[in-house]
mmCIF file of C-alpha atoms and ligand atoms in Angstrom:
data_model
loop_
_atom_site.group_PDB
_atom_site.id
_atom_site.type_symbol
_atom_site.label_atom_id
_atom_site.label_comp_id
_atom_site.label_asym_id
_atom_site.label_seq_id
_atom_site.Cartn_x
_atom_site.Cartn_y
_atom_site.Cartn_z
ATOM 1 C CA UNK A 115 84.040 108.500 60.707
ATOM 2 C CA UNK A 116 83.459 107.132 64.163
ATOM 3 C CA UNK A 117 86.473 106.954 66.430
ATOM 4 C CA UNK A 118 86.162 103.352 67.804
ATOM 5 C CA UNK A 119 88.925 103.914 70.314
ATOM 6 C CA UNK A 120 86.895 106.648 71.878
ATOM 7 C CA UNK A 121 83.662 104.737 72.392
ATOM 8 C CA UNK A 122 84.854 101.267 73.213
ATOM 9 C CA UNK A 123 86.792 100.088 76.137
ATOM 10 C CA UNK A 124 90.455 99.098 75.374
ATOM 11 C CA UNK A 125 89.736 95.378 75.847
ATOM 12 C CA UNK A 126 86.575 95.113 73.671
ATOM 13 C CA UNK A 127 86.489 94.155 70.023
ATOM 14 C CA UNK A 128 83.501 95.561 68.121
ATOM 15 C CA UNK A 129 81.371 93.032 66.238
ATOM 16 C CA UNK A 130 81.959 92.910 62.527
ATOM 17 C CA UNK A 131 79.898 95.484 60.593
ATOM 18 C CA UNK A 132 79.699 97.716 63.695
ATOM 19 C CA UNK A 133 81.170 100.795 62.122
ATOM 20 C CA UNK A 134 78.897 100.854 59.055
ATOM 21 C CA UNK A 135 75.747 100.122 61.129
ATOM 22 C CA UNK A 136 76.751 102.789 63.668
ATOM 23 C CA UNK A 137 77.285 105.298 60.840
ATOM 24 C CA UNK A 138 73.790 104.606 59.448
ATOM 25 C CA UNK A 139 72.273 105.024 62.959
ATOM 26 C CA UNK A 140 74.070 108.330 63.493
ATOM 27 C CA UNK A 141 72.839 109.609 60.138
ATOM 28 C CA UNK A 142 69.192 108.514 60.959
ATOM 29 C CA UNK A 143 69.564 110.182 64.412
ATOM 30 C CA UNK A 144 70.318 113.486 62.767
ATOM 31 C CA UNK A 145 67.663 113.183 60.176
ATOM 32 C CA UNK A 146 64.953 112.368 62.694
ATOM 33 C CA UNK A 147 66.136 114.549 65.543
ATOM 34 C CA UNK A 148 66.170 111.412 67.609
ATOM 35 C CA UNK A 149 67.418 110.695 71.069
ATOM 36 C CA UNK A 150 68.821 107.148 71.602
ATOM 37 C CA UNK A 151 68.370 105.950 75.203
ATOM 38 C CA UNK A 152 69.894 102.602 76.373
ATOM 39 C CA UNK A 153 69.572 100.639 79.589
ATOM 40 C CA UNK A 154 72.664 99.357 81.285
ATOM 41 C CA UNK A 155 71.791 95.781 80.253
ATOM 42 C CA UNK A 156 71.881 96.428 76.592
ATOM 43 C CA UNK A 157 74.563 94.761 74.428
ATOM 44 C CA UNK A 158 77.849 96.799 74.245
ATOM 45 C CA UNK A 159 77.328 97.899 70.594
ATOM 46 C CA UNK A 160 73.955 99.484 71.504
ATOM 47 C CA UNK A 161 75.417 101.169 74.502
ATOM 48 C CA UNK A 162 78.161 102.547 72.331
ATOM 49 C CA UNK A 163 75.725 104.431 69.914
ATOM 50 C CA UNK A 164 73.419 105.714 72.620
ATOM 51 C CA UNK A 165 73.168 109.312 73.692
ATOM 52 C CA UNK A 166 72.686 108.181 77.258
ATOM 53 C CA UNK A 167 73.117 104.850 79.008
ATOM 54 C CA UNK A 168 71.742 104.379 82.462
ATOM 55 C CA UNK A 169 69.249 102.861 84.894
ATOM 56 C CA UNK A 170 65.402 103.288 84.891
ATOM 57 C CA UNK A 171 65.555 106.466 86.941
ATOM 58 C CA UNK A 172 68.150 108.159 84.772
ATOM 59 C CA UNK A 173 66.410 107.055 81.549
ATOM 60 C CA UNK A 174 63.056 108.434 82.899
ATOM 61 C CA UNK A 175 64.822 111.736 83.629
ATOM 62 C CA UNK A 176 66.285 111.895 80.175
ATOM 63 C CA UNK A 177 62.951 111.123 78.646
ATOM 64 C CA UNK A 178 61.214 113.804 80.722
ATOM 65 C CA UNK A 179 63.696 116.494 79.646
ATOM 66 C CA UNK A 180 64.306 115.870 75.958
ATOM 67 C CA UNK A 181 63.623 118.198 73.049
ATOM 68 C CA UNK A 182 64.027 115.386 70.493
ATOM 69 C CA UNK A 183 61.090 114.495 68.121
ATOM 70 C CA UNK A 184 61.730 110.778 68.296
ATOM 71 C CA UNK A 185 62.879 108.643 71.239
ATOM 72 C CA UNK A 186 64.549 105.364 70.395
ATOM 73 C CA UNK A 187 64.286 103.308 73.559
ATOM 74 C CA UNK A 188 66.818 100.518 73.713
ATOM 75 C CA UNK A 189 65.464 98.663 76.793
ATOM 76 C CA UNK A 190 62.308 96.767 77.485
ATOM 77 C CA UNK A 191 58.682 97.633 76.924
ATOM 78 C CA UNK A 192 57.757 99.229 80.266
ATOM 79 C CA UNK A 193 60.645 101.628 79.940
ATOM 80 C CA UNK A 194 59.607 102.710 76.492
ATOM 81 C CA UNK A 195 56.043 103.108 77.780
ATOM 82 C CA UNK A 196 57.281 105.427 80.537
ATOM 83 C CA UNK A 197 59.028 107.575 77.942
ATOM 84 C CA UNK A 198 55.825 107.750 75.970
ATOM 85 C CA UNK A 199 53.743 108.621 79.159
ATOM 86 C CA UNK A 200 56.114 111.490 79.705
ATOM 87 C CA UNK A 201 56.042 112.459 76.004
ATOM 88 C CA UNK A 202 52.590 111.746 74.678
ATOM 89 C CA UNK A 203 53.166 113.886 71.527
ATOM 90 C CA UNK A 204 56.493 112.372 70.551
ATOM 91 C CA UNK A 205 57.168 109.200 68.659
ATOM 92 C CA UNK A 206 58.718 106.492 70.854
ATOM 93 C CA UNK A 207 60.100 103.384 69.240
ATOM 94 C CA UNK A 208 61.747 100.335 70.668
ATOM 95 C CA UNK A 209 63.834 97.881 68.629
ATOM 96 C CA UNK A 210 61.936 94.704 69.500
ATOM 97 C CA UNK A 211 58.195 94.868 70.564
ATOM 98 C CA UNK A 212 58.621 91.551 72.462
ATOM 99 C CA UNK A 213 61.161 92.866 74.906
ATOM 100 C CA UNK A 214 58.968 92.440 77.989
ATOM 101 C CA UNK A 215 59.775 91.721 81.685
ATOM 102 C CA UNK A 216 58.773 88.919 84.046
ATOM 103 C CA UNK A 217 57.867 91.492 86.709
ATOM 104 C CA UNK A 218 55.489 93.297 84.355
ATOM 105 C CA UNK A 219 53.848 89.995 83.420
ATOM 106 C CA UNK A 220 53.425 89.042 87.099
ATOM 107 C CA UNK A 221 51.061 91.909 87.811
ATOM 108 C CA UNK A 222 48.065 92.272 85.469
ATOM 109 C CA UNK A 223 46.083 95.493 86.033
ATOM 110 C CA UNK A 224 42.792 93.756 86.706
ATOM 111 C CA UNK A 225 44.360 91.596 89.424
ATOM 112 C CA UNK A 226 45.918 94.694 91.084
ATOM 113 C CA UNK A 227 42.537 96.488 90.905
ATOM 114 C CA UNK A 228 40.935 93.570 92.758
ATOM 115 C CA UNK A 229 43.667 93.647 95.453
ATOM 116 C CA UNK A 230 43.282 97.391 95.897
ATOM 117 C CA UNK A 231 39.476 96.987 96.313
ATOM 118 C CA UNK A 232 40.152 94.865 99.453
ATOM 119 C CA UNK A 233 41.513 97.900 101.297
ATOM 120 C CA UNK A 234 40.488 101.516 100.529
ATOM 121 C CA UNK A 235 43.380 102.743 102.729
ATOM 122 C CA UNK A 236 46.034 101.274 100.387
ATOM 123 C CA UNK A 237 48.709 103.660 98.967
ATOM 124 C CA UNK A 238 50.048 101.835 95.992
ATOM 125 C CA UNK A 239 53.824 102.145 95.274
ATOM 126 C CA UNK A 240 54.575 100.579 91.914
ATOM 127 C CA UNK A 241 58.057 99.669 90.831
ATOM 128 C CA UNK A 242 58.591 101.120 87.433
ATOM 129 C CA UNK A 243 58.872 97.527 86.050
ATOM 130 C CA UNK A 244 55.111 97.321 85.406
ATOM 131 C CA UNK A 245 52.658 98.102 82.581
ATOM 132 C CA UNK A 246 51.295 101.542 81.840
ATOM 133 C CA UNK A 247 47.884 100.224 83.002
ATOM 134 C CA UNK A 248 49.300 99.328 86.458
ATOM 135 C CA UNK A 249 51.013 102.730 86.629
ATOM 136 C CA UNK A 250 47.625 104.309 85.981
ATOM 137 C CA UNK A 251 46.216 102.523 89.034
ATOM 138 C CA UNK A 252 49.153 103.510 91.277
ATOM 139 C CA UNK A 253 49.713 106.444 93.647
ATOM 140 C CA UNK A 254 53.408 106.742 93.024
ATOM 141 C CA UNK A 255 56.109 105.060 90.908
ATOM 142 C CA UNK A 256 59.639 104.091 92.171
ATOM 143 C CA UNK A 257 62.726 102.671 90.608
ATOM 144 C CA UNK A 258 65.465 100.604 92.333
ATOM 145 C CA UNK A 259 67.442 103.861 92.457
ATOM 146 C CA UNK A 260 64.880 105.745 94.560
ATOM 147 C CA UNK A 261 62.527 103.138 96.156
ATOM 148 C CA UNK A 262 63.689 103.688 99.669
ATOM 149 C CA UNK A 263 63.222 107.519 99.350
ATOM 150 C CA UNK A 264 59.760 107.150 97.662
ATOM 151 C CA UNK A 265 58.564 104.865 100.486
ATOM 152 C CA UNK A 266 59.862 107.172 103.154
ATOM 153 C CA UNK A 267 57.901 109.967 101.575
ATOM 154 C CA UNK A 268 54.633 107.953 101.521
ATOM 155 C CA UNK A 269 51.768 109.373 103.599
ATOM 156 C CA UNK A 270 52.070 108.101 107.256
ATOM 157 C CA UNK A 271 48.426 107.089 107.766
ATOM 158 C CA UNK A 272 48.171 104.891 104.663
ATOM 159 C CA UNK A 273 48.742 101.208 104.364
ATOM 160 C CA UNK A 274 51.457 100.583 101.737
ATOM 161 C CA UNK A 275 50.938 98.189 98.911
ATOM 162 C CA UNK A 276 54.141 97.519 96.972
ATOM 163 C CA UNK A 277 54.016 95.994 93.515
ATOM 164 C CA UNK A 278 55.239 93.921 91.724
ATOM 165 C CA UNK A 279 58.680 92.931 92.995
ATOM 166 C CA UNK A 280 58.623 91.197 96.327
ATOM 167 C CA UNK A 281 62.373 91.206 96.633
ATOM 168 C CA UNK A 282 62.847 94.910 96.058
ATOM 169 C CA UNK A 283 59.808 95.473 98.429
ATOM 170 C CA UNK A 284 61.371 93.316 101.103
ATOM 171 C CA UNK A 285 64.639 95.196 100.874
ATOM 172 C CA UNK A 286 62.907 98.572 101.155
ATOM 173 C CA UNK A 287 61.033 97.323 104.184
ATOM 174 C CA UNK A 288 64.412 96.363 105.727
ATOM 175 C CA UNK A 289 65.842 99.809 104.976
ATOM 176 C CA UNK A 290 62.855 101.897 106.073
ATOM 177 C CA UNK A 291 61.227 99.748 108.763
ATOM 178 C CA UNK A 292 57.883 100.601 107.151
ATOM 179 C CA UNK A 293 55.579 97.564 106.778
ATOM 180 C CA UNK A 294 54.161 96.954 103.352
ATOM 181 C CA UNK A 295 51.885 94.442 101.677
ATOM 182 C CA UNK A 296 54.027 92.906 98.910
ATOM 183 C CA UNK A 297 52.861 91.757 95.555
ATOM 184 C CA UNK A 298 54.358 88.228 94.851
ATOM 185 C CA UNK A 299 56.336 88.969 91.695
ATOM 186 C CA UNK A 300 59.959 88.692 90.908
ATOM 187 C CA UNK A 301 62.613 89.086 88.247
ATOM 188 C CA UNK A 302 63.200 85.637 86.780
ATOM 189 C CA UNK A 303 66.871 86.482 86.047
ATOM 190 C CA UNK A 304 67.835 87.931 89.467
ATOM 191 C CA UNK A 305 66.253 85.132 91.591
ATOM 192 C CA UNK A 306 68.525 82.664 89.922
ATOM 193 C CA UNK A 307 71.480 84.046 91.852
ATOM 194 C CA UNK A 308 72.354 81.893 94.880
ATOM 195 C CA UNK A 309 74.215 82.440 98.074
ATOM 196 C CA UNK A 310 76.505 79.453 97.559
ATOM 197 C CA UNK A 311 77.636 80.691 94.142
ATOM 198 C CA UNK A 312 78.509 84.164 95.508
ATOM 199 C CA UNK A 313 80.218 82.626 98.537
ATOM 200 C CA UNK A 314 82.335 80.398 96.248
ATOM 201 C CA UNK A 315 83.393 83.510 94.173
ATOM 202 C CA UNK A 316 84.255 85.342 97.385
ATOM 203 C CA UNK A 317 86.375 82.369 98.385
ATOM 204 C CA UNK A 318 88.229 82.400 95.124
ATOM 205 C CA UNK A 319 88.564 86.202 95.110
ATOM 206 C CA UNK A 320 88.638 87.351 98.737
ATOM 207 C CA UNK A 321 89.707 90.959 97.853
ATOM 208 C CA UNK A 322 86.534 91.471 95.700
ATOM 209 C CA UNK A 323 83.739 93.679 96.792
ATOM 210 C CA UNK A 324 80.201 92.344 96.201
ATOM 211 C CA UNK A 325 77.623 94.633 94.503
ATOM 212 C CA UNK A 326 74.061 93.315 94.321
ATOM 213 C CA UNK A 327 70.872 94.500 92.631
ATOM 214 C CA UNK A 328 67.929 94.639 95.044
ATOM 215 C CA UNK A 329 65.767 92.361 92.820
ATOM 216 C CA UNK A 330 67.974 89.553 94.116
ATOM 217 C CA UNK A 331 66.942 87.249 96.945
ATOM 218 C CA UNK A 332 67.696 88.249 100.584
ATOM 219 C CA UNK A 333 70.228 85.317 100.912
ATOM 220 C CA UNK A 334 72.372 87.052 98.260
ATOM 221 C CA UNK A 335 71.646 90.643 99.343
ATOM 222 C CA UNK A 336 72.924 89.701 102.776
ATOM 223 C CA UNK A 337 76.436 89.058 101.249
ATOM 224 C CA UNK A 338 76.628 92.405 99.574
ATOM 225 C CA UNK A 339 79.090 95.307 100.338
ATOM 226 C CA UNK A 340 76.488 97.425 98.364
ATOM 227 C CA UNK A 341 72.882 96.842 97.332
ATOM 228 C CA UNK A 342 72.097 99.286 94.579
ATOM 229 C CA UNK A 343 70.370 100.130 91.297
ATOM 230 C CA UNK A 344 72.462 99.513 88.230
ATOM 231 C CA UNK A 345 73.443 103.238 88.035
ATOM 232 C CA UNK A 346 74.556 103.228 91.727
ATOM 233 C CA UNK A 347 76.461 99.954 91.150
ATOM 234 C CA UNK A 348 78.540 101.779 88.468
ATOM 235 C CA UNK A 349 79.086 104.688 90.795
ATOM 236 C CA UNK A 350 80.038 102.450 93.675
ATOM 237 C CA UNK A 351 82.666 100.629 91.617
ATOM 238 C CA UNK A 352 83.992 103.890 90.282
ATOM 239 C CA UNK A 353 84.467 105.449 93.728
ATOM 240 C CA UNK A 354 85.571 102.318 95.661
ATOM 241 C CA UNK A 355 89.317 101.966 96.223
ATOM 242 C CA UNK A 356 88.874 98.176 95.563
ATOM 243 C CA UNK A 357 90.279 96.795 92.348
ATOM 244 C CA UNK A 358 87.945 93.815 91.887
ATOM 245 C CA UNK A 359 84.168 93.394 92.058
ATOM 246 C CA UNK A 360 81.665 90.528 92.048
ATOM 247 C CA UNK A 361 78.681 91.922 90.198
ATOM 248 C CA UNK A 362 75.323 90.347 90.979
ATOM 249 C CA UNK A 363 73.040 91.561 88.196
ATOM 250 C CA UNK A 364 72.573 91.190 84.449
ATOM 251 C CA UNK A 365 75.924 90.915 82.600
ATOM 252 C CA UNK A 366 75.252 93.788 80.203
ATOM 253 C CA UNK A 367 76.416 96.240 82.889
ATOM 254 C CA UNK A 368 79.980 94.901 82.770
ATOM 255 C CA UNK A 369 80.540 96.760 79.543
ATOM 256 C CA UNK A 370 79.933 100.147 81.174
ATOM 257 C CA UNK A 371 81.899 99.225 84.301
ATOM 258 C CA UNK A 372 84.897 98.251 82.214
ATOM 259 C CA UNK A 373 84.526 101.327 80.036
ATOM 260 C CA UNK A 374 84.447 103.608 83.012
ATOM 261 C CA UNK A 375 86.930 101.816 85.251
ATOM 262 C CA UNK A 376 89.688 100.643 82.885
ATOM 263 C CA UNK A 377 92.018 99.499 85.655
ATOM 264 C CA UNK A 378 89.482 97.433 87.606
ATOM 265 C CA UNK A 379 88.249 93.819 87.188
ATOM 266 C CA UNK A 380 84.607 92.789 87.143
ATOM 267 C CA UNK A 381 83.403 89.268 87.809
ATOM 268 C CA UNK A 382 79.880 88.394 86.783
ATOM 269 C CA UNK A 383 78.156 86.267 89.430
ATOM 270 C CA UNK A 384 76.894 83.106 87.738
ATOM 271 C CA UNK A 385 73.253 82.201 87.911
ATOM 272 C CA UNK A 386 73.882 78.537 88.996
ATOM 273 C CA UNK A 387 76.065 76.332 91.248
ATOM 274 C CA UNK A 388 79.554 77.802 90.852
ATOM 275 C CA UNK A 389 81.299 74.740 92.509
ATOM 276 C CA UNK A 390 80.480 72.746 89.385
ATOM 277 C CA UNK A 391 81.941 75.487 87.029
ATOM 278 C CA UNK A 392 85.422 75.183 85.538
ATOM 279 C CA UNK A 393 87.458 78.237 86.650
ATOM 280 C CA UNK A 394 87.767 79.621 83.192
ATOM 281 C CA UNK A 395 84.203 79.177 82.203
ATOM 282 C CA UNK A 396 81.817 82.147 81.846
ATOM 283 C CA UNK A 397 78.121 81.695 82.646
ATOM 284 C CA UNK A 398 77.035 85.210 83.139
ATOM 285 C CA UNK A 399 73.402 85.934 83.727
ATOM 286 C CA UNK A 400 71.446 87.500 80.894
ATOM 287 C CA UNK A 401 67.963 88.925 80.667
ATOM 288 C CA UNK A 402 66.363 87.272 77.657
ATOM 289 C CA UNK A 403 64.146 90.271 77.130
ATOM 290 C CA UNK A 404 66.885 92.950 77.189
ATOM 291 C CA UNK A 405 68.936 90.788 74.816
ATOM 292 C CA UNK A 406 66.201 90.668 72.122
ATOM 293 C CA UNK A 407 67.490 94.145 71.032
ATOM 294 C CA UNK A 408 70.305 94.232 68.516
ATOM 295 C CA UNK A 409 72.090 96.965 66.691
ATOM 296 C CA UNK A 410 70.416 95.981 63.337
ATOM 297 C CA UNK A 411 67.003 96.272 65.124
ATOM 298 C CA UNK A 412 67.957 99.718 66.364
ATOM 299 C CA UNK A 413 68.724 100.808 62.777
ATOM 300 C CA UNK A 414 65.532 99.184 61.470
ATOM 301 C CA UNK A 415 63.193 100.731 64.087
ATOM 302 C CA UNK A 416 64.655 104.125 63.232
ATOM 303 C CA UNK A 417 64.089 103.587 59.484
ATOM 304 C CA UNK A 418 60.495 102.275 59.957
ATOM 305 C CA UNK A 419 59.607 104.437 62.967
ATOM 306 C CA UNK A 420 58.254 101.285 64.456
ATOM 307 C CA UNK A 421 57.516 99.235 66.540
ATOM 308 C CA UNK A 422 55.944 102.304 68.094
ATOM 309 C CA UNK A 423 54.510 102.716 71.544
ATOM 310 C CA UNK A 424 50.836 103.730 71.482
ATOM 311 C CA UNK A 425 48.683 103.953 74.623
ATOM 312 C CA UNK A 426 45.023 104.914 75.217
ATOM 313 C CA UNK A 427 44.492 108.553 76.181
ATOM 314 C CA UNK A 428 43.035 107.763 79.631
ATOM 315 C CA UNK A 429 45.968 105.450 80.530
ATOM 316 C CA UNK A 430 48.501 108.162 79.272
ATOM 317 C CA UNK A 431 46.867 110.728 81.504
ATOM 318 C CA UNK A 432 46.385 108.581 84.593
ATOM 319 C CA UNK A 433 49.829 107.027 84.530
ATOM 320 C CA UNK A 434 51.643 110.410 84.178
ATOM 321 C CA UNK A 435 50.758 111.673 87.683
ATOM 322 C CA UNK A 436 52.440 108.873 89.701
ATOM 323 C CA UNK A 437 55.569 109.081 87.490
ATOM 324 C CA UNK A 438 55.708 112.905 87.927
ATOM 325 C CA UNK A 439 55.247 112.416 91.642
ATOM 326 C CA UNK A 440 58.245 110.100 91.705
ATOM 327 C CA UNK A 441 60.384 112.562 89.678
ATOM 328 C CA UNK A 442 59.434 115.420 91.945
ATOM 329 C CA UNK A 443 60.188 113.440 95.172
ATOM 330 C CA UNK A 444 63.540 112.272 93.641
ATOM 331 C CA UNK A 445 64.562 115.775 92.682
ATOM 332 C CA UNK A 446 64.145 117.209 96.197
ATOM 333 C CA UNK A 447 67.599 117.967 97.677
ATOM 334 C CA UNK A 448 68.639 115.633 100.433
ATOM 335 C CA UNK A 449 71.977 114.029 101.485
ATOM 336 C CA UNK A 450 72.890 111.214 99.064
ATOM 337 C CA UNK A 451 70.301 112.348 96.526
ATOM 338 C CA UNK A 452 69.657 109.985 93.667
HETATM 339 P P1 LIG B 1970 67.695 99.570 87.261
HETATM 340 O O1 LIG B 1970 66.713 100.674 87.330
HETATM 341 O O2 LIG B 1970 68.471 99.375 88.565
HETATM 342 O O3 LIG B 1970 68.601 99.711 86.054
HETATM 343 O O4 LIG B 1970 66.960 98.192 87.119
HETATM 344 C C1 LIG B 1970 66.148 97.853 86.032
HETATM 345 C C2 LIG B 1970 65.936 96.467 85.860
HETATM 346 O O5 LIG B 1970 65.174 95.976 85.081
HETATM 347 C C3 LIG B 1970 66.708 95.584 86.703
HETATM 348 O O6 LIG B 1970 66.430 94.232 86.385
HETATM 349 FE FE1 LIG B 1971 62.606 92.539 83.961
HETATM 350 FE FE2 LIG B 1971 64.456 91.067 85.238
HETATM 351 FE FE3 LIG B 1971 64.776 91.576 82.653
HETATM 352 FE FE4 LIG B 1971 65.078 93.635 84.456
HETATM 353 S S1 LIG B 1971 66.368 91.811 84.300
HETATM 354 S S2 LIG B 1971 63.959 93.697 82.499
HETATM 355 S S3 LIG B 1971 63.410 92.925 85.944
HETATM 356 S S4 LIG B 1971 63.167 90.307 83.499
#
């Protein structure tokens, strides 16, 4: 029997039927020799049955190092594709095949190829939030957790092309001072956060520290005490002596933050004008793609071994090198390593 007190934070009530579904999933996991990976934005009940919950970098590392036969990827499509590229001989399933990403959509591979053809000296750094076909055209992949480091490691004589997130790209340029040509894509959920809304929350809670995901606009990043990937956001909140945090990213992360910092308070930044919001009203930001996954769909994809990630052999081969390059650069020891 699952000990709910162990896997859920004190405050959280599990949804009805959680225990029976979780028991089914644990039995399937054993039977299939499966690894369940979940992104920090997944609903609490999915996080609670996962073997590992983390950001894109941590999830890629887990996928690269697993001995499981089946990877159940509770996240969005490009994340499951990355797991498949790293494990071409394993079965990789995701609970909902329509769990996409606005960044991935913004950068079709044929448009990228046309852009690359305009400058043979381009070195393409692709944020992991892109399709396998785009990865196959790229020189190196990065995540929000290692983008700065990956760009610093790029060959000095090359012109950098950063795709597809213009906001992460802009932030990395600010950090490194390295000019880059930016693809004009963005995360539809993060660009909804506005300076005024965060300022109003800061006015109401002056003791709160502000943690911001780098996919957000500069007007919001400029208000941050920390700009960080989802994993580094959790780490920052854990290690900070502050008791209260304004969290500017998708609201799924709050579950992990509360689970790992029982005595701290987390306020979701609202994705609209907070001055018109009643004080007790919650309007947290949600990624409509991440939220397509449910615990029932996790059970079903394990039962059916589908939807399954399948990719053409040439894409699998070509996309692997830039991902491995990222993992290698990221693993090199430095101060403040990811
Ligand atoms: P992280 O790698 O920081 O978890 O970000 C993934 C993502 O999709 C953010 O919107
Ligand atoms: Fe893509 Fe944005 Fe959703 Fe992350 S939050 S998966 S970047 S749409």
